[in-house]
Short mmCIF file of C-alpha atoms in Angstrom, two decimals:
data_model
loop_
_atom_site.label_atom_id
_atom_site.label_comp_id
_atom_site.label_asym_id
_atom_site.label_seq_id
_atom_site.Cartn_x
_atom_site.Cartn_y
_atom_site.Cartn_z
CA MET A 24 95.60 119.31 124.01
CA PRO A 25 98.00 116.90 122.36
CA MET A 26 96.00 114.39 120.36
CA PHE A 27 97.27 111.49 118.30
CA ASN A 28 95.62 110.00 115.23
CA VAL A 29 97.04 106.61 114.29
CA TYR A 30 96.19 105.05 110.91
CA LEU A 31 96.94 101.33 110.98
CA PRO A 32 96.94 98.63 108.31
CA ALA A 33 93.86 96.45 108.97
CA GLY A 34 94.35 93.21 110.84
CA ARG A 35 98.07 93.67 111.54
CA TYR A 36 97.78 94.63 115.19
CA THR A 37 95.88 92.81 117.94
CA SER A 38 93.62 94.65 120.34
CA ASP A 39 96.25 94.24 123.03
CA GLU A 40 98.93 95.66 120.73
CA LYS A 41 96.80 98.69 119.95
CA LYS A 42 96.48 99.43 123.66
CA LYS A 43 100.23 99.02 124.13
CA LEU A 44 100.86 101.31 121.19
CA ALA A 45 98.61 103.99 122.68
CA SER A 46 100.56 103.79 125.94
CA ALA A 47 103.85 103.99 124.05
CA LEU A 48 102.80 107.16 122.23
CA HIS A 49 101.61 108.73 125.45
CA ARG A 50 104.85 107.90 127.23
CA ALA A 51 106.79 109.54 124.39
CA LEU A 52 104.67 112.66 124.71
CA VAL A 53 105.17 112.94 128.45
CA GLU A 54 108.93 112.42 128.27
CA ALA A 55 109.62 114.53 125.18
CA LEU A 56 107.29 117.47 125.82
CA GLY A 57 106.88 117.28 129.57
CA VAL A 58 103.09 117.22 129.44
CA PRO A 59 101.27 116.03 132.57
CA THR A 60 100.71 112.28 132.70
CA GLY A 61 96.96 112.76 132.45
CA ASP A 62 97.22 114.43 129.08
CA GLN A 63 96.30 111.39 126.98
CA PHE A 64 94.07 111.65 123.93
CA CYS A 65 94.45 109.22 121.05
CA VAL A 66 92.34 107.88 118.18
CA MET A 67 93.19 104.84 116.07
CA SER A 68 91.60 103.42 112.96
CA GLU A 69 92.31 100.46 110.70
CA HIS A 70 92.41 100.67 106.92
CA LYS A 71 92.51 97.89 104.33
CA GLU A 72 94.98 97.87 101.45
CA ASP A 73 92.60 99.87 99.27
CA GLU A 74 92.46 102.64 101.90
CA LEU A 75 96.05 102.96 103.13
CA PHE A 76 98.77 103.95 100.70
CA ILE A 77 102.29 104.16 102.07
CA HIS A 78 105.30 104.14 99.80
CA PRO A 79 107.47 101.08 100.57
CA THR A 80 110.88 102.76 100.48
CA PHE A 81 110.74 106.58 100.16
CA PRO A 82 113.18 108.09 101.11
CA ASP A 83 115.76 105.33 101.54
CA LEU A 84 113.74 103.33 104.03
CA LYS A 85 112.44 99.78 104.06
CA ARG A 86 108.86 99.56 105.21
CA THR A 87 106.80 96.44 105.87
CA ASP A 88 103.06 95.68 105.73
CA ARG A 89 102.81 96.86 109.34
CA ALA A 90 103.73 100.47 108.47
CA MET A 91 101.51 103.12 110.04
CA LEU A 92 100.87 106.86 109.69
CA ILE A 93 100.63 108.99 112.83
CA THR A 94 99.68 112.62 113.29
CA VAL A 95 99.81 114.55 116.54
CA ILE A 96 98.35 117.94 117.39
CA HIS A 97 100.38 119.84 120.00
CA GLY A 98 101.16 123.37 121.18
CA ASP A 99 103.19 125.53 118.79
CA HIS A 100 105.54 126.70 121.55
CA ARG A 101 107.64 123.56 121.22
CA ALA A 102 111.28 124.00 120.23
CA LEU A 103 112.80 121.92 117.45
CA GLU A 104 114.76 119.88 119.96
CA GLN A 105 111.56 118.87 121.73
CA LYS A 106 110.03 117.83 118.42
CA ARG A 107 113.11 115.84 117.57
CA LYS A 108 112.83 114.08 120.91
CA LEU A 109 109.15 113.39 120.33
CA ALA A 110 109.78 111.75 116.95
CA GLU A 111 112.63 109.75 118.42
CA LEU A 112 110.66 108.49 121.42
CA VAL A 113 107.42 107.84 119.55
CA THR A 114 109.40 105.53 117.30
CA LYS A 115 111.51 103.98 120.06
CA TYR A 116 108.57 103.13 122.30
CA ALA A 117 106.38 101.97 119.42
CA VAL A 118 109.15 99.60 118.37
CA GLU A 119 109.59 98.33 121.93
CA SER A 120 105.88 97.94 122.65
CA VAL A 121 104.60 96.13 119.55
CA GLY A 122 107.72 94.93 117.74
CA VAL A 123 107.21 97.15 114.69
CA ALA A 124 110.26 98.19 112.63
CA GLU A 125 111.56 101.72 113.14
CA ASP A 126 111.10 102.39 109.42
CA ASP A 127 107.39 101.65 109.81
CA ILE A 128 106.58 104.70 111.95
CA MET A 129 105.79 107.91 110.09
CA LEU A 130 104.87 110.98 112.13
CA ASN A 131 103.47 114.37 111.13
CA MET A 132 103.38 116.91 113.95
CA MET A 133 100.71 119.60 113.76
CA PRO A 134 101.53 122.56 116.02
CA PHE A 135 98.82 125.07 116.99
CA HIS A 136 98.68 127.80 119.60
CA VAL A 137 97.28 126.42 122.84
CA GLU A 138 94.45 128.96 122.80
CA ASN A 139 92.82 126.57 120.31
CA PHE A 140 92.33 123.71 122.76
CA SER A 141 89.29 122.90 124.89
CA PHE A 142 89.63 120.03 127.36
CA GLY A 143 85.95 120.15 128.28
CA LYS A 144 83.15 122.35 129.67
CA GLY A 145 83.37 124.53 126.55
CA LEU A 146 86.35 126.45 127.95
CA LEU A 147 89.72 127.21 126.36
CA GLN A 148 91.66 126.23 129.47
CA LEU A 149 95.08 127.36 128.17
CA ALA A 150 94.11 130.60 126.42
CA ASP A 151 94.79 133.13 129.13
CA LYS A 152 98.31 132.42 130.27
CA PRO A 153 101.65 131.43 128.78
CA PRO A 154 102.01 127.66 128.29
CA THR A 155 103.08 126.01 131.54
CA TRP A 156 103.96 122.64 130.03
CA MET B 25 85.99 125.73 104.68
CA PRO B 26 85.22 124.87 108.28
CA MET B 27 85.22 121.10 108.65
CA PHE B 28 84.57 119.05 111.75
CA ASN B 29 85.97 115.63 112.54
CA VAL B 30 84.16 113.89 115.38
CA TYR B 31 85.65 110.77 116.99
CA LEU B 32 82.97 108.90 118.91
CA PRO B 33 83.06 105.90 121.24
CA ALA B 34 81.51 102.98 119.33
CA GLY B 35 77.89 102.14 119.99
CA ARG B 36 77.19 105.02 122.38
CA TYR B 37 75.25 107.23 119.97
CA THR B 38 72.31 106.25 117.78
CA SER B 39 72.12 107.19 114.14
CA ASP B 40 69.57 109.83 115.02
CA GLU B 41 71.83 111.24 117.74
CA LYS B 42 74.74 111.48 115.32
CA LYS B 43 72.62 113.55 112.97
CA LYS B 44 71.48 115.77 115.80
CA LEU B 45 75.08 116.19 116.91
CA ALA B 46 76.13 117.25 113.41
CA SER B 47 73.38 119.86 113.40
CA ALA B 48 74.44 121.09 116.83
CA LEU B 49 78.05 121.56 115.74
CA HIS B 50 76.95 123.39 112.62
CA ARG B 51 74.67 125.70 114.58
CA ALA B 52 77.57 126.55 116.89
CA LEU B 53 79.75 127.37 113.90
CA VAL B 54 77.17 129.67 112.35
CA GLU B 55 76.47 131.54 115.59
CA ALA B 56 80.03 131.79 116.87
CA LEU B 57 81.87 132.54 113.63
CA GLY B 58 79.10 134.00 111.51
CA VAL B 59 79.65 131.58 108.63
CA PRO B 60 76.84 131.23 106.09
CA THR B 61 74.28 128.59 106.98
CA GLY B 62 75.28 126.50 103.98
CA ASP B 63 78.82 126.09 105.24
CA GLN B 64 78.38 122.59 106.70
CA PHE B 65 81.05 119.92 106.38
CA CYS B 66 81.42 117.23 109.02
CA VAL B 67 82.84 113.72 109.29
CA MET B 68 82.19 111.30 112.14
CA SER B 69 83.67 107.94 112.97
CA GLU B 70 83.20 105.40 115.76
CA HIS B 71 86.06 103.76 117.62
CA LYS B 72 86.03 100.80 120.03
CA GLU B 73 87.75 100.90 123.40
CA ASP B 74 91.00 99.66 121.87
CA GLU B 75 91.00 102.61 119.44
CA LEU B 76 89.86 105.58 121.51
CA PHE B 77 91.92 106.69 124.49
CA ILE B 78 90.61 109.62 126.49
CA HIS B 79 91.83 110.35 129.97
CA PRO B 80 88.89 110.11 132.43
CA THR B 81 89.67 113.19 134.52
CA PHE B 82 92.52 115.36 133.14
CA PRO B 83 92.53 118.25 134.01
CA ASP B 84 90.00 118.30 136.86
CA LEU B 85 87.11 117.01 134.79
CA LYS B 86 84.84 114.00 135.07
CA ARG B 87 84.35 112.23 131.78
CA THR B 88 82.03 109.33 131.00
CA ASP B 89 82.10 106.52 128.45
CA ARG B 90 80.34 108.84 126.00
CA ALA B 91 83.29 111.27 125.81
CA MET B 92 84.26 112.35 122.30
CA LEU B 93 87.14 114.14 120.59
CA ILE B 94 86.36 116.86 118.04
CA THR B 95 88.63 118.79 115.70
CA VAL B 96 87.58 121.66 113.48
CA ILE B 97 89.47 123.33 110.65
CA HIS B 98 88.62 127.03 110.23
CA GLY B 99 90.06 130.29 108.92
CA ASP B 100 92.96 131.73 110.91
CA HIS B 101 91.48 135.23 110.94
CA ARG B 102 89.28 134.38 113.92
CA ALA B 103 89.81 136.38 117.11
CA LEU B 104 90.20 134.65 120.44
CA GLU B 105 86.73 135.77 121.50
CA GLN B 106 85.21 134.03 118.48
CA LYS B 107 87.08 130.86 119.32
CA ARG B 108 85.94 131.08 122.90
CA LYS B 109 82.36 131.38 121.68
CA LEU B 110 82.81 128.44 119.33
CA ALA B 111 84.05 126.15 122.12
CA GLU B 112 81.24 127.34 124.37
CA LEU B 113 78.49 126.79 121.81
CA VAL B 114 79.82 123.51 120.43
CA THR B 115 79.60 122.18 123.96
CA LYS B 116 76.29 123.81 124.83
CA TYR B 117 74.49 122.57 121.73
CA ALA B 118 76.06 119.11 121.88
CA VAL B 119 74.83 118.79 125.47
CA GLU B 120 71.35 119.99 124.50
CA SER B 121 71.06 117.82 121.39
CA VAL B 122 72.24 114.42 122.60
CA GLY B 123 72.31 114.67 126.39
CA VAL B 124 76.07 114.30 126.68
CA ALA B 125 77.88 115.81 129.69
CA GLU B 126 79.75 119.06 129.14
CA ASP B 127 82.93 117.42 130.40
CA ASP B 128 82.65 114.89 127.57
CA ILE B 129 83.29 117.34 124.73
CA MET B 130 86.92 117.99 123.84
CA LEU B 131 87.67 120.34 120.96
CA ASN B 132 90.85 121.16 119.10
CA MET B 133 90.56 124.08 116.69
CA MET B 134 92.90 124.06 113.68
CA PRO B 135 93.19 127.51 112.09
CA PHE B 136 94.55 127.93 108.56
CA HIS B 137 94.55 130.82 106.14
CA VAL B 138 91.46 130.67 103.95
CA GLU B 139 93.59 130.54 100.81
CA ASN B 140 93.97 126.84 101.65
CA PHE B 141 90.32 125.92 101.11
CA SER B 142 88.64 124.60 97.96
CA PHE B 143 84.86 124.16 98.07
CA GLY B 144 84.78 122.45 94.67
CA LYS B 145 85.66 122.83 90.97
CA GLY B 146 89.36 122.83 91.90
CA LEU B 147 89.25 126.52 92.83
CA LEU B 148 90.46 128.28 95.96
CA GLN B 149 87.30 130.34 96.31
CA LEU B 150 88.55 132.50 99.20
CA ALA B 151 92.14 133.12 98.12
CA ASP B 152 91.83 136.44 96.35
CA LYS B 153 90.04 138.67 98.82
CA PRO B 154 89.99 139.36 102.53
CA PRO B 155 87.73 136.97 104.47
CA THR B 156 84.14 138.14 104.28
CA TRP B 157 82.83 135.79 106.95
CA MET C 7 105.58 114.60 104.40
CA PRO C 8 102.50 115.32 102.33
CA MET C 9 99.67 113.13 103.53
CA PHE C 10 96.12 112.94 102.24
CA ASN C 11 93.04 112.01 104.23
CA VAL C 12 90.05 111.19 102.04
CA TYR C 13 86.58 110.90 103.58
CA LEU C 14 84.27 109.02 101.20
CA PRO C 15 80.53 108.31 101.24
CA ALA C 16 80.14 104.61 102.06
CA GLY C 17 79.56 102.20 99.21
CA ARG C 18 79.91 104.73 96.40
CA TYR C 19 83.41 103.80 95.25
CA THR C 20 84.71 100.33 94.39
CA SER C 21 88.01 99.07 95.72
CA ASP C 22 89.52 99.60 92.28
CA GLU C 23 88.21 103.17 92.20
CA LYS C 24 89.72 103.93 95.58
CA LYS C 25 93.12 102.81 94.32
CA LYS C 26 92.74 104.90 91.18
CA LEU C 27 91.74 107.87 93.29
CA ALA C 28 94.84 107.49 95.48
CA SER C 29 96.99 107.47 92.35
CA ALA C 30 95.20 110.54 91.02
CA LEU C 31 95.83 112.50 94.20
CA HIS C 32 99.47 111.47 94.22
CA ARG C 33 99.94 112.49 90.59
CA ALA C 34 98.46 115.92 91.41
CA LEU C 35 100.88 116.31 94.29
CA VAL C 36 103.92 115.44 92.18
CA GLU C 37 102.95 117.75 89.34
CA ALA C 38 101.71 120.70 91.39
CA LEU C 39 104.31 120.73 94.17
CA GLY C 40 107.20 118.93 92.50
CA VAL C 41 107.56 116.35 95.26
CA PRO C 42 109.53 113.18 94.45
CA THR C 43 107.43 110.39 92.97
CA GLY C 44 108.04 108.23 96.04
CA ASP C 45 106.39 110.73 98.33
CA GLN C 46 103.01 108.96 98.58
CA PHE C 47 101.06 108.75 101.82
CA CYS C 48 97.28 108.56 101.80
CA VAL C 49 94.51 107.34 104.10
CA MET C 50 90.90 106.80 103.08
CA SER C 51 87.80 105.97 105.07
CA GLU C 52 84.14 105.43 104.27
CA HIS C 53 81.29 107.05 106.19
CA LYS C 54 77.56 106.32 106.07
CA GLU C 55 74.97 109.05 105.70
CA ASP C 56 74.79 109.51 109.46
CA GLU C 57 78.54 110.19 109.59
CA LEU C 58 79.22 112.36 106.54
CA PHE C 59 77.55 115.75 106.27
CA ILE C 60 78.29 117.78 103.14
CA HIS C 61 76.11 120.66 102.09
CA PRO C 62 74.58 119.92 98.66
CA THR C 63 75.08 123.35 97.08
CA PHE C 64 77.15 125.78 99.19
CA PRO C 65 78.48 128.05 97.69
CA ASP C 66 76.81 127.90 94.27
CA LEU C 67 77.80 124.32 93.52
CA LYS C 68 75.85 121.19 92.73
CA ARG C 69 77.09 118.19 94.65
CA THR C 70 75.99 114.57 94.29
CA ASP C 71 75.90 111.61 96.67
CA ARG C 72 79.48 110.83 95.64
CA ALA C 73 80.87 114.05 97.14
CA MET C 74 84.01 113.63 99.25
CA LEU C 75 86.09 115.68 101.69
CA ILE C 76 89.86 115.69 101.33
CA THR C 77 92.56 117.15 103.55
CA VAL C 78 96.26 117.26 102.77
CA ILE C 79 99.19 118.08 105.03
CA HIS C 80 102.11 119.69 103.18
CA GLY C 81 105.08 121.99 103.75
CA ASP C 82 104.25 125.63 104.51
CA HIS C 83 106.82 126.94 102.01
CA ARG C 84 104.37 126.53 99.14
CA ALA C 85 103.36 129.64 97.22
CA LEU C 86 99.73 130.40 96.52
CA GLU C 87 100.19 129.52 92.86
CA GLN C 88 101.39 126.04 93.81
CA LYS C 89 98.37 125.58 96.06
CA ARG C 90 96.09 126.76 93.29
CA LYS C 91 97.66 124.20 90.98
CA LEU C 92 97.28 121.47 93.59
CA ALA C 93 93.56 122.12 94.03
CA GLU C 94 93.12 122.25 90.26
CA LEU C 95 94.97 118.99 89.60
CA VAL C 96 93.54 117.07 92.54
CA THR C 97 90.12 117.81 91.12
CA LYS C 98 91.05 117.25 87.47
CA TYR C 99 92.69 113.87 88.07
CA ALA C 100 90.02 112.71 90.51
CA VAL C 101 87.38 113.49 87.88
CA GLU C 102 89.35 111.67 85.19
CA SER C 103 90.16 108.63 87.31
CA VAL C 104 86.81 107.78 88.91
CA GLY C 105 84.24 109.82 86.99
CA VAL C 106 83.27 112.00 89.93
CA ALA C 107 81.90 115.51 89.27
CA GLU C 108 84.26 118.43 89.79
CA ASP C 109 81.81 119.94 92.29
CA ASP C 110 82.16 116.80 94.41
CA ILE C 111 85.78 117.36 95.41
CA MET C 112 86.38 119.53 98.45
CA LEU C 113 89.95 120.09 99.59
CA ASN C 114 91.42 121.65 102.73
CA MET C 115 95.20 122.13 102.61
CA MET C 116 97.03 122.08 105.94
CA PRO C 117 100.49 123.67 105.67
CA PHE C 118 103.13 123.04 108.34
CA HIS C 119 106.85 123.70 108.47
CA VAL C 120 108.74 120.67 107.18
CA GLU C 121 110.62 120.35 110.47
CA ASN C 122 107.44 118.65 111.73
CA PHE C 123 107.69 115.61 109.48
CA SER C 124 109.28 112.23 110.22
CA PHE C 125 109.42 109.72 107.36
CA GLY C 126 110.71 106.95 109.61
CA LYS C 127 113.51 105.92 112.00
CA GLY C 128 112.36 108.61 114.45
CA LEU C 129 114.21 111.31 112.53
CA LEU C 130 113.00 114.68 111.25
CA GLN C 131 114.57 114.24 107.84
CA LEU C 132 113.78 117.75 106.57
CA ALA C 133 114.51 119.80 109.70
CA ASP C 134 118.09 120.85 109.08
CA LYS C 135 118.06 122.37 105.64
CA PRO C 136 115.87 124.57 103.49
CA PRO C 137 113.14 122.63 101.64
CA THR C 138 114.54 121.11 98.46
CA TRP C 139 111.19 120.12 96.98
#
């Protein structure tokens, strides 16, 4: 069950922008990993300057006060090329949707075997067959 | 060190319900994985509708506005049957404790080797022996 | 891209203390893992007593109402001795910087292959070579 966590600087994104950002991340996931369009799970939170610490330039980048940290849990059957595509599209669509700079998007992917995911009803829906998406 | 993160829709659970939910998750952990009863570590946070995005039906479920996302870190020595039991009991006890629907509980398990866990004092208490629970 | 998440009890740390704590964690990371000094990424959040559940003594510890949970994502090429050092120094520097007790620092390390990390620009900066730090 791919799931994003997005850690935003407080007060730098409107409610409408947060919704557009969620859609952008989901679109990236669908296109890069081929997950079904219904597979959308995302949490955001805002953090003031005493709770969000992002280096302004490391390594050779130029970040602004709109920089955000993103993590995403996904299945560990993904090839490197799919991950590369995911990072590329997450950034591309985030930039397009809310006008953030491409240096302001940091992404940590967290792969786990799909037997670890329950979509509901207390079942591990993907545990008993090879991944189909 | 098993640790839950629970992402709740804002304003849909009372303070008392959040405490009951934490107890329910802990009970599931103890019964499904056989961890000691003291092994309770859980964080919750509330997120408004512009910060929590959960698909209403994917895949073939019927979620409500009380749907929540849960992650849990645990040792990677757990067999599939233990994980299955954990997902089952997390859902069962959450339903019993706060009256949420069983389709409203999504769970991502995040297994790591127990050498990665420090309970305090800056020590990796479980690093030097095979897992005992 | 090492990234800390720090879950604090609400109202127990001043803004200045949170900044000192972030610096302490970063210093531990640099010294224990040898990451470049620019490699600083940290998120904190505060949680009231109905959202933060930490056992007061398990296993054989004595925690206070300032106890915190910390997770850190890092590269999975780290040897056990480096992880041991990280847990030791995270705790040592947290204690020194904000006067918290050493029993009050819990740490879960989350190792992933460095091909999963994007520092910006939608690129996986560390995917195409062996880890250099």
